[in-house]
Coordinates of C-alpha atoms in Angstrom, one line a residue:
M106 CA 10.7 -11.2 -36.8
E107 CA 7.8 -13.2 -35.3
N108 CA 7.0 -13.0 -31.6
N109 CA 8.8 -15.4 -29.2
V110 CA 6.7 -18.0 -27.5
S111 CA 7.6 -19.4 -24.0
Y112 CA 7.0 -23.0 -23.0
L113 CA 7.3 -24.6 -19.5
L114 CA 9.2 -27.9 -19.5
P115 CA 7.4 -30.8 -17.8
P116 CA 8.6 -31.4 -14.3
G117 CA 11.8 -33.5 -14.3
Y118 CA 12.0 -33.5 -18.1
D119 CA 15.3 -34.8 -19.7
L120 CA 16.1 -32.3 -22.5
S121 CA 18.3 -34.8 -24.3
R122 CA 15.1 -36.6 -25.2
L123 CA 13.9 -33.5 -27.1
Y124 CA 17.3 -32.9 -28.7
Q125 CA 17.4 -36.5 -30.1
Q126 CA 14.1 -36.0 -31.8
L127 CA 15.1 -32.6 -33.2
E128 CA 18.3 -34.0 -34.6
D129 CA 16.2 -36.4 -36.7
L130 CA 14.8 -33.3 -38.4
Y131 CA 17.4 -30.6 -38.3
L132 CA 21.1 -29.9 -37.6
L133 CA 21.4 -28.4 -34.1
E134 CA 24.0 -25.8 -33.5
E135 CA 24.7 -24.3 -30.0
T136 CA 25.0 -20.6 -30.6
G137 CA 25.5 -19.2 -27.2
E138 CA 25.7 -19.8 -23.4
Q139 CA 25.4 -17.2 -20.7
Q140 CA 24.8 -16.8 -17.0
Y141 CA 23.6 -13.7 -15.3
R142 CA 22.3 -12.5 -12.0
S143 CA 19.3 -10.1 -11.7
T144 CA 17.7 -8.3 -8.8
Y145 CA 14.1 -7.4 -9.1
L146 CA 12.7 -4.6 -6.9
D147 CA 9.2 -3.7 -5.8
T148 CA 7.6 -1.8 -2.9
W149 CA 6.8 -3.6 0.3
D150 CA 3.2 -3.8 -0.7
W151 CA 3.9 -4.9 -4.3
R152 CA 2.7 -1.8 -6.1
L153 CA 4.7 -2.4 -9.2
V154 CA 3.6 -5.9 -10.0
S155 CA 0.0 -4.9 -9.1
N156 CA 0.3 -2.3 -11.8
G157 CA 1.6 -4.8 -14.3
V158 CA 5.3 -3.6 -14.3
M159 CA 8.6 -4.7 -12.9
V160 CA 12.0 -3.1 -12.2
E161 CA 15.3 -5.0 -12.7
R162 CA 18.5 -3.6 -11.2
A163 CA 22.0 -4.6 -12.3
G164 CA 24.6 -2.4 -10.6
Y165 CA 23.2 1.1 -10.9
K166 CA 21.3 0.4 -14.1
Y167 CA 17.5 0.1 -13.8
T168 CA 15.3 -1.5 -16.4
F169 CA 11.6 -0.8 -16.1
S170 CA 9.4 -3.2 -18.1
N171 CA 6.0 -4.6 -18.5
L172 CA 5.5 -8.0 -17.0
D173 CA 5.8 -9.5 -20.5
G174 CA 9.4 -8.1 -20.7
A175 CA 8.7 -5.2 -23.0
I176 CA 11.2 -2.5 -21.9
L177 CA 9.7 0.9 -21.2
A178 CA 12.8 2.7 -19.8
S179 CA 16.4 1.7 -19.0
E180 CA 18.5 4.3 -17.2
T181 CA 21.2 4.7 -14.5
G182 CA 19.6 5.4 -11.2
S183 CA 20.1 5.6 -7.5
R184 CA 22.9 3.8 -5.7
K185 CA 20.9 3.5 -2.5
P186 CA 19.9 -0.1 -1.6
R187 CA 16.3 1.0 -1.0
P188 CA 15.7 4.1 -3.1
L189 CA 12.8 6.4 -2.9
L190 CA 11.3 8.2 -5.9
R191 CA 13.2 11.4 -5.0
D192 CA 16.5 9.5 -5.2
F193 CA 16.0 9.1 -9.0
P194 CA 17.0 11.8 -11.5
Q195 CA 14.4 13.4 -13.7
G196 CA 13.8 11.2 -16.8
A197 CA 11.6 8.5 -18.3
L198 CA 12.4 6.0 -15.5
R199 CA 11.4 8.4 -12.8
E200 CA 8.2 9.3 -14.7
H201 CA 7.2 5.6 -14.9
L202 CA 8.1 4.9 -11.2
A203 CA 6.1 8.0 -10.1
K204 CA 2.9 6.3 -11.4
C205 CA 3.4 3.2 -9.2
M206 CA 5.5 3.7 -6.1
D207 CA 4.3 7.0 -4.7
V208 CA 6.1 7.6 -1.4
R209 CA 7.2 4.0 -0.9
A210 CA 10.7 2.7 -1.2
L211 CA 11.9 0.1 -3.8
L212 CA 13.1 -3.0 -2.0
P213 CA 15.2 -5.8 -3.4
Q214 CA 12.5 -8.6 -3.5
F215 CA 14.0 -11.4 -5.7
T216 CA 17.4 -12.3 -6.8
V217 CA 17.4 -14.6 -9.9
E218 CA 20.3 -16.6 -11.2
T219 CA 19.8 -17.5 -14.9
A220 CA 21.6 -20.0 -17.1
Q221 CA 20.7 -19.6 -20.8
N222 CA 21.6 -21.9 -23.7
D223 CA 20.9 -20.7 -27.2
V224 CA 20.4 -23.2 -30.0
A225 CA 19.8 -22.8 -33.8
L226 CA 18.1 -25.3 -36.0
L227 CA 19.6 -25.5 -39.5
N228 CA 18.0 -27.2 -42.6
K229 CA 19.9 -29.3 -45.1
D230 CA 21.1 -26.2 -46.9
Q231 CA 22.7 -25.0 -43.7
K232 CA 20.2 -22.2 -43.3
T233 CA 18.9 -21.3 -39.9
V234 CA 15.2 -21.9 -39.8
L235 CA 14.4 -21.6 -36.1
R236 CA 16.0 -20.6 -32.8
F237 CA 15.3 -21.4 -29.2
S238 CA 16.7 -20.8 -25.8
V239 CA 16.6 -23.0 -22.8
I240 CA 16.3 -21.0 -19.5
R241 CA 17.2 -22.5 -16.1
Q242 CA 16.6 -20.2 -13.1
S243 CA 17.0 -20.3 -9.4
A244 CA 15.7 -17.5 -7.1
E245 CA 16.1 -16.1 -3.6
H246 CA 13.5 -14.2 -1.7
G247 CA 14.7 -13.3 1.8
D248 CA 16.2 -16.4 3.3
E249 CA 14.4 -18.7 1.0
H250 CA 15.6 -20.4 -2.2
R251 CA 13.6 -21.9 -5.0
E252 CA 14.4 -23.6 -8.4
L253 CA 12.0 -22.3 -11.0
Q254 CA 10.5 -24.6 -13.6
P255 CA 12.8 -24.4 -16.7
L256 CA 11.6 -22.6 -19.8
L257 CA 12.1 -23.1 -23.6
I258 CA 11.7 -19.9 -25.5
L259 CA 10.9 -20.5 -29.2
K260 CA 12.1 -17.8 -31.6
P261 CA 10.5 -18.3 -35.0
L262 CA 12.0 -16.8 -38.1
R263 CA 10.0 -15.1 -40.8
G264 CA 9.6 -17.3 -43.9
Y265 CA 10.1 -20.6 -42.0
N266 CA 6.6 -21.4 -40.8
K267 CA 6.9 -25.1 -41.5
P268 CA 9.8 -25.8 -39.1
K269 CA 8.0 -23.8 -36.5
K270 CA 4.8 -26.0 -36.9
K271 CA 6.9 -29.2 -36.7
V272 CA 8.7 -28.1 -33.5
V273 CA 5.5 -26.8 -31.8
A274 CA 3.8 -30.2 -32.6
L275 CA 6.9 -31.9 -31.1
L276 CA 6.7 -29.8 -27.9
R277 CA 3.0 -30.5 -27.5
A278 CA 3.7 -34.2 -27.9
E279 CA 6.3 -34.0 -25.2
E280 CA 3.8 -32.2 -23.0
F281 CA 5.6 -28.8 -22.9
R282 CA 3.0 -26.2 -21.8
K283 CA 2.7 -22.8 -23.4
C284 CA 3.0 -20.1 -20.8
G285 CA -0.2 -18.2 -20.1
E286 CA -0.5 -14.4 -19.8
D287 CA -0.5 -14.7 -16.1
E288 CA 2.7 -16.7 -16.0
S289 CA 5.2 -13.9 -16.3
L290 CA 8.5 -14.2 -14.4
M291 CA 7.1 -12.1 -11.6
E292 CA 4.0 -14.1 -11.3
R293 CA 6.0 -17.4 -11.3
L294 CA 8.3 -15.9 -8.6
H295 CA 5.3 -14.9 -6.5
Q296 CA 3.8 -18.4 -6.9
A297 CA 7.1 -20.2 -6.2
F298 CA 7.6 -18.4 -2.9
G299 CA 3.9 -18.3 -2.0
V300 CA 3.7 -14.5 -1.8
D301 CA 0.3 -13.3 -0.7
R302 CA 0.1 -9.7 -1.8
S303 CA -3.0 -9.1 0.3
I304 CA -1.0 -9.5 3.5
T305 CA 0.9 -6.3 3.0
S306 CA -2.1 -4.3 1.9
S307 CA -3.0 -1.3 4.2
K308 CA -6.7 -1.9 3.6
F309 CA -8.6 -3.2 6.6
S310 CA -10.1 -6.6 6.1
C311 CA -11.8 -8.9 8.7
R312 CA -14.4 -11.5 8.0
L313 CA -16.9 -11.7 10.9
S314 CA -19.9 -13.9 11.6
A315 CA -23.2 -12.1 12.1
E316 CA -23.9 -14.6 14.9
A317 CA -20.7 -13.8 16.8
S318 CA -20.8 -12.1 20.2
I319 CA -19.4 -8.6 20.4
A320 CA -16.5 -10.0 22.4
E321 CA -15.6 -12.4 19.7
A322 CA -15.9 -9.6 17.0
V323 CA -13.6 -7.3 19.1
Q324 CA -11.1 -10.1 19.5
Q325 CA -10.9 -10.8 15.7
I326 CA -10.8 -7.1 14.7
C327 CA -8.2 -6.2 17.3
I328 CA -6.0 -9.1 16.4
V329 CA -6.0 -8.0 12.7
L330 CA -5.1 -4.5 13.9
K331 CA -2.3 -5.8 16.2
E332 CA -0.9 -7.8 13.3
A333 CA -0.9 -4.7 11.1
M334 CA 1.1 -2.8 13.8
L335 CA 3.7 -5.6 14.1
R336 CA 3.9 -6.0 10.3
N337 CA 4.8 -2.3 10.0
L338 CA 7.1 -2.2 13.1
S339 CA 10.3 -3.4 11.4
G340 CA 10.0 -0.9 8.5
T341 CA 9.2 1.8 11.0
L342 CA 12.3 1.1 13.1
E343 CA 14.5 0.8 10.0
D344 CA 12.9 4.0 8.6
I345 CA 12.5 2.5 5.2
D346 CA 9.8 4.8 4.0
S347 CA 7.1 7.0 5.7
E348 CA 4.2 4.6 4.9
F349 CA 5.4 2.0 7.5
L350 CA 4.9 4.5 10.3
H351 CA 1.7 5.9 8.7
D352 CA 0.1 2.4 8.6
F353 CA 1.4 1.6 12.1
R354 CA -0.3 4.7 13.4
V355 CA -3.6 4.0 11.5
A356 CA -3.8 0.5 13.2
V357 CA -3.2 2.2 16.6
R358 CA -5.8 4.8 15.9
R359 CA -8.4 2.3 14.7
T360 CA -7.7 0.2 17.9
R361 CA -8.3 3.3 20.1
S362 CA -11.5 4.2 18.2
L363 CA -12.9 0.6 18.6
L364 CA -12.2 0.6 22.4
S365 CA -13.8 4.0 22.7
L366 CA -16.9 3.1 20.7
L367 CA -17.4 -0.3 22.3
K368 CA -16.3 0.4 25.9
K369 CA -19.8 -0.4 27.3
Y370 CA -19.4 -3.9 26.0
L371 CA -15.8 -4.5 27.3
P372 CA -14.2 -5.0 30.8
Q373 CA -13.9 -1.3 31.5
G374 CA -11.1 -1.3 34.0
E375 CA -8.7 -3.2 31.8
V376 CA -9.8 -1.4 28.7
R377 CA -9.1 2.0 30.3
Q378 CA -5.5 0.8 30.9
F379 CA -5.1 -0.3 27.3
Q380 CA -6.6 2.9 26.1
E381 CA -4.0 4.8 28.0
E382 CA -1.2 2.7 26.6
F383 CA -2.4 3.0 23.0
K384 CA -2.7 6.7 23.6
W385 CA 0.9 6.8 24.7
L386 CA 1.8 4.8 21.5
G387 CA 0.0 7.4 19.4
T388 CA 1.8 10.2 21.2
V389 CA 5.4 8.8 20.9
T390 CA 4.9 8.2 17.2
G391 CA 3.2 11.5 16.4
P392 CA 6.1 14.0 16.1
V393 CA 7.9 11.9 13.4
R394 CA 4.7 11.5 11.4
D395 CA 3.9 15.2 11.6
L396 CA 7.3 16.0 10.3
D397 CA 7.0 13.4 7.6
V398 CA 3.8 15.1 6.3
Y399 CA 5.7 18.4 5.9
L400 CA 8.8 16.8 4.3
L401 CA 6.7 14.8 1.9
M402 CA 5.2 18.1 0.8
T403 CA 8.5 19.8 0.0
D404 CA 7.8 20.0 -3.8
Q405 CA 4.2 21.1 -3.2
Y406 CA 5.3 23.8 -0.8
Q407 CA 7.8 25.0 -3.4
G408 CA 5.1 25.0 -6.0
M409 CA 2.9 27.3 -4.0
L410 CA 5.4 30.1 -4.1
P411 CA 6.8 32.4 -6.8
V412 CA 10.2 31.2 -8.1
E413 CA 12.0 34.1 -6.4
L414 CA 10.6 33.1 -2.9
Q415 CA 11.3 29.4 -3.2
P416 CA 15.0 29.4 -2.1
G417 CA 13.8 30.9 1.2
L418 CA 12.3 27.6 2.2
K419 CA 15.5 25.6 2.1
S420 CA 16.5 26.4 5.7
F421 CA 12.9 25.6 6.8
F422 CA 13.1 22.0 5.4
L423 CA 16.7 21.5 6.7
T424 CA 15.5 22.4 10.2
L425 CA 12.6 20.0 9.9
A426 CA 14.9 17.2 8.6
S427 CA 17.3 17.8 11.5
Q428 CA 14.4 17.8 14.1
R429 CA 13.1 14.6 12.5
K430 CA 16.4 12.8 13.2
K431 CA 16.1 13.7 16.9
D432 CA 12.4 12.7 17.1
L433 CA 13.2 9.4 15.2
R434 CA 15.7 8.4 17.9
Q435 CA 13.2 9.0 20.6
M436 CA 10.5 7.1 18.8
K437 CA 12.7 4.1 18.2
A438 CA 13.6 4.0 21.8
A439 CA 9.9 4.0 22.7
L440 CA 9.1 1.2 20.2
Q441 CA 12.0 -0.9 21.5
S442 CA 11.2 -0.3 25.1
E443 CA 9.9 -2.8 27.7
R444 CA 6.7 -0.7 27.9
F445 CA 5.9 -1.4 24.3
S446 CA 6.7 -5.1 24.6
Q447 CA 4.5 -5.4 27.6
L448 CA 1.7 -3.6 25.9
I449 CA 1.7 -6.0 22.9
E450 CA 2.1 -9.1 25.0
G451 CA -0.6 -8.0 27.5
W452 CA -2.9 -7.0 24.7
Q453 CA -2.5 -10.4 23.0
Q454 CA -3.3 -12.2 26.3
F455 CA -6.3 -10.0 26.9
L456 CA -7.7 -10.7 23.4
E457 CA -7.1 -14.4 23.6
L458 CA -9.2 -14.7 26.8
L459 CA -11.8 -12.1 26.0
P460 CA -14.6 -14.2 24.4
D461 CA -14.5 -16.8 27.1
R462 CA -14.7 -14.5 30.1
D463 CA -17.9 -14.7 32.2
D464 CA -17.3 -11.6 34.4
Y465 CA -18.9 -9.1 32.1
P466 CA -22.2 -10.3 30.5
A467 CA -22.3 -7.3 28.1
G468 CA -19.7 -9.1 25.9
A469 CA -22.2 -11.8 25.0
A470 CA -24.3 -9.4 23.1
N471 CA -24.8 -10.1 19.4
C472 CA -22.2 -8.2 17.4
R473 CA -24.5 -7.3 14.6
E474 CA -27.1 -5.8 16.9
V475 CA -24.4 -3.8 18.7
A476 CA -22.7 -2.6 15.6
E477 CA -26.0 -1.4 14.0
K478 CA -27.0 0.4 17.1
I479 CA -23.7 2.3 17.3
I480 CA -23.6 3.1 13.6
R481 CA -27.1 4.5 13.6
K482 CA -26.2 6.6 16.7
R483 CA -23.1 8.0 15.1
F484 CA -24.8 8.7 11.8
K485 CA -27.5 10.7 13.5
R486 CA -24.9 12.7 15.4
I487 CA -23.1 13.5 12.1
L488 CA -26.3 14.7 10.5
K489 CA -27.1 16.8 13.6
E490 CA -23.7 18.4 14.0
G491 CA -23.1 18.8 10.3
G492 CA -26.5 20.4 9.8
R493 CA -25.7 23.1 12.4
I494 CA -22.5 24.2 10.6
T495 CA -22.9 27.6 8.8
P496 CA -20.4 29.7 7.0
E497 CA -19.8 31.5 10.3
T498 CA -19.0 28.4 12.3
G499 CA -15.5 28.2 13.8
D500 CA -12.8 25.7 12.6
E501 CA -13.1 23.7 15.8
K502 CA -16.6 22.5 14.9
L503 CA -15.5 21.2 11.6
H504 CA -12.6 19.4 13.3
E505 CA -15.0 17.8 15.7
L506 CA -17.2 16.7 12.8
R507 CA -14.1 15.2 11.0
I508 CA -13.4 13.1 14.1
E509 CA -17.0 11.9 14.3
G510 CA -16.9 11.0 10.7
K511 CA -13.7 9.0 11.1
K512 CA -15.2 7.0 14.0
F513 CA -18.3 6.3 11.9
R514 CA -16.2 5.2 9.0
Y515 CA -14.2 2.9 11.1
M516 CA -17.3 1.2 12.5
L517 CA -18.5 0.6 8.9
E518 CA -15.1 -0.9 8.0
F519 CA -14.9 -3.1 11.1
F520 CA -18.3 -4.6 10.6
C521 CA -18.6 -4.4 6.8
S522 CA -18.6 -8.2 6.4
I523 CA -21.8 -8.8 8.4
F524 CA -23.9 -6.2 6.5
A525 CA -24.5 -5.7 2.8
E526 CA -20.9 -5.5 1.8
E527 CA -21.4 -3.9 -1.7
A528 CA -23.7 -1.3 -0.2
T529 CA -21.2 -0.6 2.6
L530 CA -18.4 -0.1 0.1
E531 CA -20.6 2.3 -1.9
Y532 CA -21.5 4.2 1.2
L533 CA -17.9 4.5 2.3
K534 CA -17.2 6.1 -1.1
Q535 CA -19.7 8.8 -0.4
M536 CA -18.3 9.1 3.1
K537 CA -14.9 9.6 1.7
K538 CA -15.9 12.7 -0.2
L539 CA -17.0 14.4 3.0
Q540 CA -13.9 13.3 4.9
N541 CA -11.6 14.5 2.1
N542 CA -13.3 17.9 2.4
L543 CA -13.0 18.0 6.2
G544 CA -9.5 16.5 6.1
D545 CA -8.2 19.1 3.6
F546 CA -9.7 21.9 5.7
N547 CA -8.1 20.6 8.8
D548 CA -4.7 20.1 7.2
Y549 CA -4.6 23.6 5.9
S550 CA -5.6 24.9 9.3
V551 CA -2.9 22.9 11.2
Q552 CA -0.2 23.7 8.7
R553 CA -1.0 27.4 8.6
E554 CA -0.8 27.5 12.4
V555 CA 2.6 25.8 12.5
L556 CA 4.0 28.1 9.8
L557 CA 2.7 31.1 11.7
V558 CA 4.4 30.0 14.9
R559 CA 7.6 29.5 13.0
L560 CA 7.3 32.9 11.4
Q561 CA 6.7 34.6 14.8
Q562 CA 9.8 32.9 16.2
L563 CA 12.0 34.3 13.4
K564 CA 14.4 37.1 14.0
P565 CA 14.8 38.7 10.5
T566 CA 18.4 39.9 11.0
T567 CA 20.1 38.0 8.2
P568 CA 19.4 37.7 4.5
D569 CA 18.5 34.0 5.0
S570 CA 16.0 34.7 7.8
L571 CA 14.4 37.5 5.7
A572 CA 14.1 35.1 2.7
L573 CA 12.6 32.4 5.0
A574 CA 10.1 35.0 6.5
A575 CA 9.0 36.0 3.0
A576 CA 8.6 32.4 2.0
L577 CA 6.6 31.5 5.1
G578 CA 4.4 34.5 4.7
G579 CA 3.7 33.5 1.1
L580 CA 2.8 30.0 2.1
I581 CA 0.5 31.2 4.9
V582 CA -1.4 33.4 2.4
H583 CA -1.6 30.6 -0.2
M584 CA -2.9 28.1 2.3
G585 CA -5.4 30.6 3.7
D586 CA -6.8 31.0 0.2
A587 CA -6.9 27.2 -0.4
Q588 CA -8.5 26.6 3.0
Q589 CA -11.2 29.2 2.2
E590 CA -11.8 27.5 -1.1
V591 CA -12.3 24.1 0.6
R592 CA -14.5 25.7 3.2
T593 CA -16.9 27.1 0.6
K594 CA -17.4 23.6 -0.7
F595 CA -18.3 22.1 2.6
E596 CA -22.0 22.9 2.6
Q597 CA -22.6 21.3 -0.8
T598 CA -20.4 18.3 0.1
F599 CA -22.3 17.8 3.3
Q600 CA -25.7 18.1 1.6
N601 CA -24.7 15.5 -0.9
F602 CA -23.6 13.2 2.0
A603 CA -26.8 13.8 3.9
A604 CA -29.0 13.3 0.8
K605 CA -32.0 10.9 1.0
K606 CA -30.3 8.4 -1.4
N607 CA -27.4 8.0 1.1
I608 CA -29.8 7.6 4.0
D609 CA -31.6 4.9 2.0
L610 CA -28.3 3.3 1.2
L611 CA -27.5 3.0 4.9
E612 CA -30.9 1.3 5.4
Q613 CA -29.9 -1.1 2.6
I614 CA -26.7 -1.9 4.5
F615 CA -28.6 -2.9 7.6
A616 CA -31.3 -4.7 5.5
G617 CA -28.6 -6.8 3.9
R618 CA -29.2 -5.7 0.3
C619 CA -27.7 -3.4 -2.3
E620 CA -29.9 -1.6 -4.8
Q621 CA -27.1 0.8 -5.9
P622 CA -24.2 -1.3 -7.4
P623 CA -20.9 0.3 -6.4
E624 CA -19.0 2.1 -9.1
R625 CA -15.6 1.0 -7.7
K626 CA -14.1 -0.2 -4.5
V627 CA -13.1 2.4 -1.9
D628 CA -9.4 3.0 -1.3

């Protein structure tokens, strides 16, 4: 069997015109007619289609395919309307999904109604020499409805090349257009509904002018961050998946860092009030996020223990899940409160007026000059503090260096567009290696402390509490070893970060050139 070929009908085309011409050449026989409804799922940030795959759900049956329709797995799966990876049973489908969706939920993105008519072309000997199907589709995405451009799918038969050539020539004459590789059903749906996948990306992006004032730059950056908060608010309140809250908190944290780093160039009295309010926002959303981190690591925690100790953790995670429900209720109340509404409304009004205010002359400073000054200052501080760290230095100093590094990275990300962008991306990649080391060290430190507190609170009077104590003890030992391993790598990681080539790269960023092409974009 030869490969099928899809053609798009010209807009408004009357198919009877094609049928009349085909009937002059062959006998047409309608061989089938069917109508079906399909739901296509993807994550909120379109991770499946970005990876060249799609998932169709019909009832509880899931079909995982490439965008060209080649099926990779088809199995019965979760009955939840917005399933997470953990809701799928072990199998080929889950293995494929694990490569794409990570911790995000699958959401129903498009519902497609399809009407299909199948036709066979017969020669004078009544033998079928070619088949084709006409596909008419309409789709829904949220509250919107679209009619998709109809398709004709040509299905050539081996040994009948001449009829195929005749029909292809006829289709060309009638201005049918062969579908390109980038015109899969998913791509056509995205185009029909004007889906912009970059909008839901968690990566920070803001195009600034190097001639802008620092007040104008702060306005643009903070509006991007505010919009990121609001985009993730609904998913956070609905508790769809943990990434909504994570991305919401990242936007809050970036806002707080920006206000702290640039406070000399902003109206200080008002900024202090907003700093307090964004600190409150970070505080009320922190407990749920902390618990999410532990619950997302359930499998990893189990994997750190011998099989015989793993059952002891069950009650630990049940307690965390129960606590999360309570904290979630409190967080929702805070995010639906008048205080939150006033914060967002007041913040928007403050940002709208910021560049035009004449009561603080510091805001008129050139944004490029201010950003370069702060980035250089932060970089020197990192080199100084990092260079003082020895194998005997306490955990607190590494934590402080991690915070310094995060602020430094945020500054580079905020103002990336007004410096040498490629050099900045390359530099951020080097920065990420140091931050990963410091972040892993901090995570192990915090998690060990929490587990130790839980262990000290236990009264080992029952078999379950004894099993939990043994499991927690095993985890604490394992994390201690892992933390020490990360710690031993710090000195070399920091030396690599502080190497002359990276210092030179930072100068290239300020000079507006890139002599070291980036290997890849930073996540």
